[in-house]
Short mmCIF file of C-alpha atoms in Angstrom, two decimals:
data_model
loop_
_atom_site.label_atom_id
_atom_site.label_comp_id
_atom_site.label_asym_id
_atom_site.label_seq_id
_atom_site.Cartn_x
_atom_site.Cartn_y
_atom_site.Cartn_z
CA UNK W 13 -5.60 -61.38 -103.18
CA UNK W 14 -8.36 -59.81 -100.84
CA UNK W 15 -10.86 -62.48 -99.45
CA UNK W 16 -13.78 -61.38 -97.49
CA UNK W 17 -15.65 -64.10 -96.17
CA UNK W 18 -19.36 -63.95 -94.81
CA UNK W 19 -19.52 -63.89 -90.67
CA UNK W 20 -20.59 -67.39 -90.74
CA UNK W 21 -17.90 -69.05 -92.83
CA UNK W 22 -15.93 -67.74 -89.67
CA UNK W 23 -17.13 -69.12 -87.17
CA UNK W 24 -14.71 -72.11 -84.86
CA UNK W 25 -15.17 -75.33 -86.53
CA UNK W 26 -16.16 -73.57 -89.94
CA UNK W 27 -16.08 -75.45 -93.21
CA UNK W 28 -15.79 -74.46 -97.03
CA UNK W 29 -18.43 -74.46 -99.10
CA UNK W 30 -19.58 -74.06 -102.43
CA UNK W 31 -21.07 -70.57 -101.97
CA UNK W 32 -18.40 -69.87 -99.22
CA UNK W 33 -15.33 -71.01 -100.34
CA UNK W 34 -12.47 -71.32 -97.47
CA UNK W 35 -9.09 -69.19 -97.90
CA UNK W 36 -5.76 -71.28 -98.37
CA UNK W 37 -2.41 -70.71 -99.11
CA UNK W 38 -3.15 -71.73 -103.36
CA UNK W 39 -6.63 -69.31 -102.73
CA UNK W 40 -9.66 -70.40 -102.14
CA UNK W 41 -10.96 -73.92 -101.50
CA UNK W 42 -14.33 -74.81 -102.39
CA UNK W 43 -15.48 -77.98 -101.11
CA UNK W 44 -19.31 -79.26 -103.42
CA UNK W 45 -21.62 -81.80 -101.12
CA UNK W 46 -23.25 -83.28 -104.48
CA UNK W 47 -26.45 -84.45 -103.61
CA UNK W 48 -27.06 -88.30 -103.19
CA UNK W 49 -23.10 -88.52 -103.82
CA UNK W 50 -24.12 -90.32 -107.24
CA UNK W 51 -22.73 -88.76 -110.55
CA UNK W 52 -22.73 -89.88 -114.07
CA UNK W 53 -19.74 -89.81 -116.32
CA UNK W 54 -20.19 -86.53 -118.68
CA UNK W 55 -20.83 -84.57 -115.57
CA UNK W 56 -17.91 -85.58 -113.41
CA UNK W 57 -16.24 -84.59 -116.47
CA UNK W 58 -17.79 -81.48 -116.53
CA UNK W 59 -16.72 -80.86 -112.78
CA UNK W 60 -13.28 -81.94 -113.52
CA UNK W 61 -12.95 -79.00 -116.79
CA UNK W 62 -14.21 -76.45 -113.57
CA UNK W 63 -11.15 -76.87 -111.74
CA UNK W 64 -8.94 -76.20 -114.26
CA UNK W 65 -11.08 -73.22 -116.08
CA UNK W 66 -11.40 -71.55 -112.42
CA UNK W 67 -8.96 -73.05 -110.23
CA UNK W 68 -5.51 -74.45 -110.26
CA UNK W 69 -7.00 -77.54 -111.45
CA UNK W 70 -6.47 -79.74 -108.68
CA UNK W 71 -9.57 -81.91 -107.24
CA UNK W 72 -9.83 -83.92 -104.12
CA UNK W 73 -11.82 -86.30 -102.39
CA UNK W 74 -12.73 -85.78 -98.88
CA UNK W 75 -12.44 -88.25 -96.74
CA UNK W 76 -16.25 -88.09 -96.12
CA UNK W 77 -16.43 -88.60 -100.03
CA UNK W 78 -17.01 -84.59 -100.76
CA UNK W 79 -15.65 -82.86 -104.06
CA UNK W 80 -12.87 -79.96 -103.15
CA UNK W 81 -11.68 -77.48 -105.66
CA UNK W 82 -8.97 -75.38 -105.17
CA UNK W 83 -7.39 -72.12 -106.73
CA UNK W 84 -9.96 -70.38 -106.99
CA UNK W 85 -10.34 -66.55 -106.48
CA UNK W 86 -12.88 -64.61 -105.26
CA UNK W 87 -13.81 -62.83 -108.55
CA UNK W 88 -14.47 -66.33 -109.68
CA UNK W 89 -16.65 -67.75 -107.08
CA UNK W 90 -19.84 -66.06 -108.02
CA UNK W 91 -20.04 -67.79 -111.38
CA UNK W 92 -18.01 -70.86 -110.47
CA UNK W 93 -21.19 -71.88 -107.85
CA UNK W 94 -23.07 -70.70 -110.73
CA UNK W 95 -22.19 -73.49 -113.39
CA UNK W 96 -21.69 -76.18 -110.33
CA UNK W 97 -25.32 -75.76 -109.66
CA UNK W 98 -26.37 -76.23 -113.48
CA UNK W 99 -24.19 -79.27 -113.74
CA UNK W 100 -25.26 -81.19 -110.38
CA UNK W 101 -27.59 -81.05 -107.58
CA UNK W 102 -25.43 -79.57 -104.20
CA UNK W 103 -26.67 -80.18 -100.94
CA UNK W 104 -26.67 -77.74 -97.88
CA UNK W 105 -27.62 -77.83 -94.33
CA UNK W 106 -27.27 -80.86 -91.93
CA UNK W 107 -24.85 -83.16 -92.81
CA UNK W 108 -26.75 -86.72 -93.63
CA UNK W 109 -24.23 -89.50 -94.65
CA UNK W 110 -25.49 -92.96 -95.85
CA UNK W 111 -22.97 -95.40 -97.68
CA UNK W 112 -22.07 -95.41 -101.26
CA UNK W 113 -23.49 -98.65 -101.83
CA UNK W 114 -26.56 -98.10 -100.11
CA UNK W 115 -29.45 -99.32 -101.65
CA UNK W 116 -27.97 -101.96 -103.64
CA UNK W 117 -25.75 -103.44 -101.14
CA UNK W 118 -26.73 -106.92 -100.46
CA UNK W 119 -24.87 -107.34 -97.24
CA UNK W 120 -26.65 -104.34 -95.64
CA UNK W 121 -30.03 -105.27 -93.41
CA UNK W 122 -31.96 -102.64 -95.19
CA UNK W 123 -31.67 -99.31 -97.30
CA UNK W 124 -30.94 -96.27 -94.70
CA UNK W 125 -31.59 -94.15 -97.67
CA UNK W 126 -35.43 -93.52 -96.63
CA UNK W 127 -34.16 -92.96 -92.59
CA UNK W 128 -31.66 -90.29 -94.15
CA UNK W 129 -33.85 -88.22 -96.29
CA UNK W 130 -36.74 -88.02 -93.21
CA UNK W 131 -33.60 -87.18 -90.87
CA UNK W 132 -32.53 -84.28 -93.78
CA UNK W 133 -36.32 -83.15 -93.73
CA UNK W 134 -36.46 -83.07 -90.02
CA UNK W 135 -33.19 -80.85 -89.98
CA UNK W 136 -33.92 -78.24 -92.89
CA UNK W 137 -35.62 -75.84 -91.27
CA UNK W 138 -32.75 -75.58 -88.18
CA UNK W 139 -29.97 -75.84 -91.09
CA UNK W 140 -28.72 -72.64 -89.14
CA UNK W 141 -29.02 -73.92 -85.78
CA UNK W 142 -26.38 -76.81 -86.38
CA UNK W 143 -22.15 -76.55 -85.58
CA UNK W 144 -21.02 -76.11 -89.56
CA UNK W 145 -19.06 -79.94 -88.64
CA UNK W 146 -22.30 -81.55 -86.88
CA UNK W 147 -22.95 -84.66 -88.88
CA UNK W 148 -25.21 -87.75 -88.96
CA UNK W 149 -24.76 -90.91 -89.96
CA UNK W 150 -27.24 -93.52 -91.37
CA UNK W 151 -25.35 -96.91 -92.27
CA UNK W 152 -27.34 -99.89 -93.36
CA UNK W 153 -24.13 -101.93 -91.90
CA UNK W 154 -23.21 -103.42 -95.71
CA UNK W 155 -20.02 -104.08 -97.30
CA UNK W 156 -18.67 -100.34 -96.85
CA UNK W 157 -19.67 -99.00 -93.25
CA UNK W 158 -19.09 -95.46 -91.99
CA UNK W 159 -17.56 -96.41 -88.71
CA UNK W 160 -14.16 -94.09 -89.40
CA UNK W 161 -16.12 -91.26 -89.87
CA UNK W 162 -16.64 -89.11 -86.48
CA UNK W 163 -20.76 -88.67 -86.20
CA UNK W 164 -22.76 -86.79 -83.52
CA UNK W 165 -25.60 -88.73 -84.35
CA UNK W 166 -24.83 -92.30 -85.79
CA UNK W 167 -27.45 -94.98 -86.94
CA UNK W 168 -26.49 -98.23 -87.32
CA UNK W 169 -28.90 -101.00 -88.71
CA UNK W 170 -28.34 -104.50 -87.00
CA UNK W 171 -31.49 -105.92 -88.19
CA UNK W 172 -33.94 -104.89 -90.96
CA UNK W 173 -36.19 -103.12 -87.92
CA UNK W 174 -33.62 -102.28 -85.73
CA UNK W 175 -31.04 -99.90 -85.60
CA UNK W 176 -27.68 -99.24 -83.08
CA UNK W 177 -27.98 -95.49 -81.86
CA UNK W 178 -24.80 -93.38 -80.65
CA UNK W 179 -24.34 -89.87 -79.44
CA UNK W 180 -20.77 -88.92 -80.62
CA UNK W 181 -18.73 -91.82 -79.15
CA UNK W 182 -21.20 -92.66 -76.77
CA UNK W 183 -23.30 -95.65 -77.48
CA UNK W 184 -27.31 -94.80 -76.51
CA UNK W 185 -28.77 -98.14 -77.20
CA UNK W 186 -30.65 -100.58 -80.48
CA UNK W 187 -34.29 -98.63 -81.31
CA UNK W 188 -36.97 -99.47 -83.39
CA UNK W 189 -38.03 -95.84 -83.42
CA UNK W 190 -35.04 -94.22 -85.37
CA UNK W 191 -36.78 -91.72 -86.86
CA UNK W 192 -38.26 -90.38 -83.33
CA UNK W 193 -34.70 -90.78 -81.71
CA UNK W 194 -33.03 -88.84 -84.08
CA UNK W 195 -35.72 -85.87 -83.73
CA UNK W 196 -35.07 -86.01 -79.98
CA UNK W 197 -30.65 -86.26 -80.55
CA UNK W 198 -31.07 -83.19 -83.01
CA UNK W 199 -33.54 -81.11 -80.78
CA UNK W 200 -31.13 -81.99 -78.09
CA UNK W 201 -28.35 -80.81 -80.26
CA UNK W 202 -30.39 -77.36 -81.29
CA UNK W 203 -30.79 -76.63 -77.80
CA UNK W 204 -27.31 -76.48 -76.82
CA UNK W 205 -26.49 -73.68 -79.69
CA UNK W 206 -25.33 -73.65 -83.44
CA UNK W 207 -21.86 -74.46 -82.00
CA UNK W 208 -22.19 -77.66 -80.03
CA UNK W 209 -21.55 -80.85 -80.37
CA UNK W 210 -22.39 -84.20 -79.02
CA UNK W 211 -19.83 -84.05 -76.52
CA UNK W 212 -21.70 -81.63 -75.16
CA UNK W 213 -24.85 -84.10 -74.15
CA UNK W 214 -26.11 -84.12 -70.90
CA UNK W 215 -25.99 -87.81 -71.51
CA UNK W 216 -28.07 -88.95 -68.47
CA UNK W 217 -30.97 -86.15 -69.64
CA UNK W 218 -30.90 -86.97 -72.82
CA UNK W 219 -31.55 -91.14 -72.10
CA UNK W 220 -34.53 -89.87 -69.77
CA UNK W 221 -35.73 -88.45 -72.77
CA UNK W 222 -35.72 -90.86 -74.98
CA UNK W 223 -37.32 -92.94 -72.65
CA UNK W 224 -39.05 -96.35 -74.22
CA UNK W 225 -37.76 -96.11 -77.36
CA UNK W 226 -34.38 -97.25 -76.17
CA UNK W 227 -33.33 -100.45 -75.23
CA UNK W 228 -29.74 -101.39 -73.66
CA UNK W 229 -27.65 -102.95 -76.18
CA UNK W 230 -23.56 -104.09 -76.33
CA UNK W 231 -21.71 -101.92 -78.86
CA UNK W 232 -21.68 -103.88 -82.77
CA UNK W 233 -18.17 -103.98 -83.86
CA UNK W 234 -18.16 -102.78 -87.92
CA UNK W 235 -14.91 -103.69 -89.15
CA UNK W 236 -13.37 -100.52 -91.13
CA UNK W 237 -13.57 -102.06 -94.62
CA UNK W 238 -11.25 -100.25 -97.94
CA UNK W 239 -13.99 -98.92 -100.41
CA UNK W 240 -11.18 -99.68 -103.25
CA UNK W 241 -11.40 -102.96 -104.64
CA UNK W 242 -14.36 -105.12 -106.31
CA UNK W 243 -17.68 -105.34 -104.65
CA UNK W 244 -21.24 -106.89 -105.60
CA UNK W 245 -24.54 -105.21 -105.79
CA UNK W 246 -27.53 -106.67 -106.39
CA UNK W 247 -27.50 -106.12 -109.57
CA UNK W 248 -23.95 -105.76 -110.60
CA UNK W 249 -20.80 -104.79 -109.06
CA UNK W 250 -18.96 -101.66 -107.91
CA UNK W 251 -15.25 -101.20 -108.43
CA UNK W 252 -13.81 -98.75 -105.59
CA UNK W 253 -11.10 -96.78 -106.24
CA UNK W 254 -9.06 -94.15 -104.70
CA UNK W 255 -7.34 -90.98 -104.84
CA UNK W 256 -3.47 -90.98 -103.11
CA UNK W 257 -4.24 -88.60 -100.14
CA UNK W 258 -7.06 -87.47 -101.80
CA UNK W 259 -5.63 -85.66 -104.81
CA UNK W 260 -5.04 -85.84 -108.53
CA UNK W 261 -4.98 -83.35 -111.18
CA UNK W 262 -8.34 -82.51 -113.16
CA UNK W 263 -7.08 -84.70 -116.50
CA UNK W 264 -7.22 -87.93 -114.16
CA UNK W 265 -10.82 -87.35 -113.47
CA UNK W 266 -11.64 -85.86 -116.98
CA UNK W 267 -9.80 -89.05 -118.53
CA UNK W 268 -11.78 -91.18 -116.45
CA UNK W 269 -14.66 -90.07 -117.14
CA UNK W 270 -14.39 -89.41 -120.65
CA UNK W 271 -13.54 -92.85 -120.87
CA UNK W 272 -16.28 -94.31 -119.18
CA UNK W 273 -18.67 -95.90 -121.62
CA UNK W 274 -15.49 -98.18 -123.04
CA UNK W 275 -15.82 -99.98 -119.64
CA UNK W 276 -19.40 -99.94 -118.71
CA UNK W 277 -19.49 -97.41 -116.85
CA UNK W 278 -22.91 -95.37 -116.28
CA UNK W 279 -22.51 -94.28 -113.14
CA UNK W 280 -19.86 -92.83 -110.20
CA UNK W 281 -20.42 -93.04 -106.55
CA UNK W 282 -18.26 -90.57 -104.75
CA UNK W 283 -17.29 -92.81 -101.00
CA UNK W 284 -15.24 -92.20 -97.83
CA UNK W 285 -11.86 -92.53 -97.64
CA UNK W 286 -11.16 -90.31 -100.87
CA UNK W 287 -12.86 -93.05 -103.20
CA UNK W 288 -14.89 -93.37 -105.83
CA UNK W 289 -16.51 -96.12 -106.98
CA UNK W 290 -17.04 -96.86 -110.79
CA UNK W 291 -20.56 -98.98 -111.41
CA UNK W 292 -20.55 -102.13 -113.10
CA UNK W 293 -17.29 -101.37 -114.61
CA UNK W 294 -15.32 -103.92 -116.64
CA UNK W 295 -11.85 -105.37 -115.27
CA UNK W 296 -9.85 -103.94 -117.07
CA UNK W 297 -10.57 -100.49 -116.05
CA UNK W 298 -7.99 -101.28 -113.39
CA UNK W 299 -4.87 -101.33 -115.19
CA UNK W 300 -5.75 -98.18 -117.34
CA UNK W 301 -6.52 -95.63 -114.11
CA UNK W 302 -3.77 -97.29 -112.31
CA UNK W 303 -1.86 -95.67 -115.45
CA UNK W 304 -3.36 -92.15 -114.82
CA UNK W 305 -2.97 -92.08 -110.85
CA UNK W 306 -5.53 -93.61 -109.05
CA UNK W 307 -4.99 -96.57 -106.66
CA UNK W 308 -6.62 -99.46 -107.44
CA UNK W 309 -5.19 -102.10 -105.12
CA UNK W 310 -6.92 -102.42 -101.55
CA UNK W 311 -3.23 -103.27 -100.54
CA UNK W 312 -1.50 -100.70 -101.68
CA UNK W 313 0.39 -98.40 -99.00
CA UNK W 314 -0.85 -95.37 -99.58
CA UNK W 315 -4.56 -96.22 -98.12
CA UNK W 316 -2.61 -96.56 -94.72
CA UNK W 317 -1.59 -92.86 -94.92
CA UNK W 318 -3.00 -89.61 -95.06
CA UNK W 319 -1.91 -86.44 -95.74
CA UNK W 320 -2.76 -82.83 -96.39
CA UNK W 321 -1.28 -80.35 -99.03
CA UNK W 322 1.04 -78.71 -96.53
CA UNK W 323 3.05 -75.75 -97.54
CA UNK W 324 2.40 -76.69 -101.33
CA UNK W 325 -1.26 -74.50 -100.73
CA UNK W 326 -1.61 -73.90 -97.71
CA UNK W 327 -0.38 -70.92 -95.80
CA UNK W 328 -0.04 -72.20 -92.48
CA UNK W 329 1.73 -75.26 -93.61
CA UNK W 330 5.96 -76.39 -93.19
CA UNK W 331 6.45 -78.93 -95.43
CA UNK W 332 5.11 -80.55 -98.50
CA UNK W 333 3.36 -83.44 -96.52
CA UNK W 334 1.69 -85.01 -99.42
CA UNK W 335 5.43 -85.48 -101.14
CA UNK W 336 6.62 -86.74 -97.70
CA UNK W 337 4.11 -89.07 -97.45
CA UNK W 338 4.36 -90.65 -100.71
CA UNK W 339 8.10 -91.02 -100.47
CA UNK W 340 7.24 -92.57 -96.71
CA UNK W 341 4.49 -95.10 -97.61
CA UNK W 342 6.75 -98.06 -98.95
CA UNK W 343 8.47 -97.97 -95.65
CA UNK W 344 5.85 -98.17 -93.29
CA UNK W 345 5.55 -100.99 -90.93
CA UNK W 346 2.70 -103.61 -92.28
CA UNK W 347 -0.77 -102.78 -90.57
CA UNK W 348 0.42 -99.24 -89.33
CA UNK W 349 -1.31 -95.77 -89.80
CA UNK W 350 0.63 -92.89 -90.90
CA UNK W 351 -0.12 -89.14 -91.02
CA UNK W 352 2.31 -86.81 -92.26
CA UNK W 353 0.84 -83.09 -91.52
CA UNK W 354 1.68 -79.61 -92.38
CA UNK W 355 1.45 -78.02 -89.30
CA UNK W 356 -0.55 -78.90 -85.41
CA UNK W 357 -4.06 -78.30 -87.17
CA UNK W 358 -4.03 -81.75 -88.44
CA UNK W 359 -6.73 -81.57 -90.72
CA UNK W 360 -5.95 -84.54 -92.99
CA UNK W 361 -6.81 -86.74 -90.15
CA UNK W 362 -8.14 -85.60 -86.97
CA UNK W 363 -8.04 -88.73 -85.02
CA UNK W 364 -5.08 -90.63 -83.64
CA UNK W 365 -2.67 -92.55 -86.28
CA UNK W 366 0.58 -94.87 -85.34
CA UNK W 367 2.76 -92.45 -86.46
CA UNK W 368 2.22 -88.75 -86.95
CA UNK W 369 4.98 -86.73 -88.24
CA UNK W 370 4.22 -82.69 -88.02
CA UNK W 371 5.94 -79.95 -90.03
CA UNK W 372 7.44 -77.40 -88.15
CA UNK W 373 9.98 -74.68 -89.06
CA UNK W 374 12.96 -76.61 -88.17
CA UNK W 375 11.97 -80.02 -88.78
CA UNK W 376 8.98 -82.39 -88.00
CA UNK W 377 7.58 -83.52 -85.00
CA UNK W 378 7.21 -87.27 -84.33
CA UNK W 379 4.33 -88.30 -82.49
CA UNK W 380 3.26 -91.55 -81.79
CA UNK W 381 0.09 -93.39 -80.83
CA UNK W 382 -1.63 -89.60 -81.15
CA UNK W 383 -2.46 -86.85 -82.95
CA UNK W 384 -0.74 -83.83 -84.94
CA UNK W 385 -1.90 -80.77 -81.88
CA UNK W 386 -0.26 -83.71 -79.84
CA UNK W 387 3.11 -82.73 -77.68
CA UNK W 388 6.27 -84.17 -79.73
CA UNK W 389 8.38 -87.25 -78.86
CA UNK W 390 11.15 -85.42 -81.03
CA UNK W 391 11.43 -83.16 -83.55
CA UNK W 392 13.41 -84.56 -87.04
CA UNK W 393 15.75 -83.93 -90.18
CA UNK W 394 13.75 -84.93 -93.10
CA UNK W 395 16.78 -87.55 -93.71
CA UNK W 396 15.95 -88.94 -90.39
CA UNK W 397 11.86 -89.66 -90.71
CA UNK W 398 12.57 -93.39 -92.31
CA UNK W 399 14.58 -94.40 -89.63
CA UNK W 400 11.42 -93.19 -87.15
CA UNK W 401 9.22 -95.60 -88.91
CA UNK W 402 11.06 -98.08 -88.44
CA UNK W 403 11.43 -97.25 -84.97
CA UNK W 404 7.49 -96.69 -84.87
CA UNK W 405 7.31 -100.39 -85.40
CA UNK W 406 7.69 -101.16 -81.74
#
């Protein structure tokens, strides 16, 4: 299969899109920022048909709560975007992430929904101007915060007036003006090139800017909270659940959907860490997706693992990471992180985990307390990686 992609979906840090689908070793992945992240039940069924009518008919879940498609060719993509577009809204530009709850969250201080959209307005005309990865946050600090996700601009609301401001990991200070500090972080951001990031912040320049409308504050700890279980809403309740490492087939989603109104269901939320979250659903959805694949339990394992498709579609990949990870999860150590990669990229999961295991052509690399681009403790048999968990304990 020839792909040629547009200069810009080549650029470092690149990511798919809907229009600009990303080449894999299944074909093409196209990954669809639906607007709002709110979808009702006869479109997400729609979607879900999509994958299988022009892809393999697997769908995933970021772990920013994005839809991904892959399989798809690029004959198809023209008219795949095509009918995407007529079923849902798709955002471009900027990345501007709020909560799934947000809104009707009653533990949040107040609704970052308004902050995001004049933060989105701000940005649109610059859309170019941004790294393809440069991302802001807006969190109204409720029952499901944002704090895994990596930001170069992050908002945090500790009062209903106030909000926590960070550049990348760097904490700036509480504001009252969080509308005029973002303008200031993103101009900041523009000026540096479309390929930097907030590591890149003159940090001291950048506080003399903002000037007044920062005050020193300690850092706010958010507690990194499952989005699969049962919350409440103000009206209501939201029942999160999850995909394992961010995959299932399109009949999960089209069963799910289809069977929507026999639970109450009006409405999805699509939410970070490969969840979605059903709306005032009945109990007793639980035991039926649990049935067709989807995690339901805020204990279960799998949550404490992530994984990537490996070698099963993706060229650069060993092993078949998402098999070794679900044969892996029952013997993790209790409160541990495990990644289980297809190669040094590491794109499942960027950051740090307890135990990393990284395919390679002769076995996998154990890594612990790092990443998967990290140097190797060892390098494994396959009949050897249950013993390293254990091992990874201490």
């Amino acid at each position: 299969m020839s792909v040629v992609l547009p200069i810009s979906s080549l650029r470092r840090g690149a990511c798919p899109t809907l229009d600009q689908p990303m080449p894999t070793g299944d074909g093409l992945l196209a990954r669809i920022r639906i607007a709002g992240g709110r979808i009702d039940p006869v479109r997400l069924e729609q979607l879900a048909i999509l994958a299988s009518s022009f892809g393999n008919g697997m769908v995933e879940i970021t772990s920013r709560g994005n839809l991904q498609m892959r399989g798809l060719t690029d004959a198809v993509v023209p008219a795949f975007a095509r009918q995407v577009r007529q079923i849902v809204a798709v955002e471009s530009g900027l990345v501007v992430e709020t909560p799934p709850l947000a809104g009707d969250d009653p533990l949040e201080f107040t609704d970052p929904r308004a902050l995001a959209s004049a933060i989105r307005a701000f940005a649109a005309p610059f859309a170019g101007g941004f790294a393809p990865k440069a991302t802001v946050v807006v969190d109204g600090n409720g029952q499901i915060g944002l704090e895994a996700l990596k930001a170069d601009l992050r908002l945090v609301a500790v009062a209903a007036d106030r909000w926590l401001v960070s550049a990348g990991t760097t904490l700036l200070g509480t504001t009252t003006q969080p509308l005029d500090c973002a303008r200031i972080v993103l101009s900041a951001l523009l000026a540096l090139g479309p390929d930097a990031r907030a590591t890149q912040f003159d940090l001291p320049g950048l506080l003399l800017t903002l000037g007044d409308r920062m005050e020193p504050s300690a850092p706010v700890h958010q507690p990194i909270t499952s989005p699969v279980g049962r919350f409440s809403l103000r009206s209501g309740s939201a029942t999160g659940l999850a995909l394992p490492f961010g995959a299932l087939p399109w009949e999960s989603l089209a069963a799910l959907a289809d069977g929507a109104w026999r639970f109450g269901i009006g409405e999805f939320r699509l939410g970070p860490q490969h969840s979605l979250l059903a709306i005032n659903a009945d109990e007793s959805l639980l035991e039926e997706v649990a049935a067709i694949g989807f995690i339901t339990d805020p204990r279960d394992p799998r949550l404490q693992v992530s994984a990537c498709i490996g070698n099963r579609g993706c060229a650069a990949g060993h092993v078949d990471a998402r098999a070794v990870a679900s044969r892996l999860a029952l013997t993790l150590p209790p409160h541990s992180t495990l990644h289980v990669s297809g190669c040094a990229k590491g794109c499942a999961h960027p950051a740090a985990a307890d135990i990393t295991l990284v395919g390679e052509p002769n076995g996998y690399g154990l890594v612990f307390g790092g990443k998967a681009g990290d140097t190797p403790r060892a390098v494994l048999r396959a009949d050897q990686l249950a013993t390293a968990l254990v091992a990874g304990r201490g």
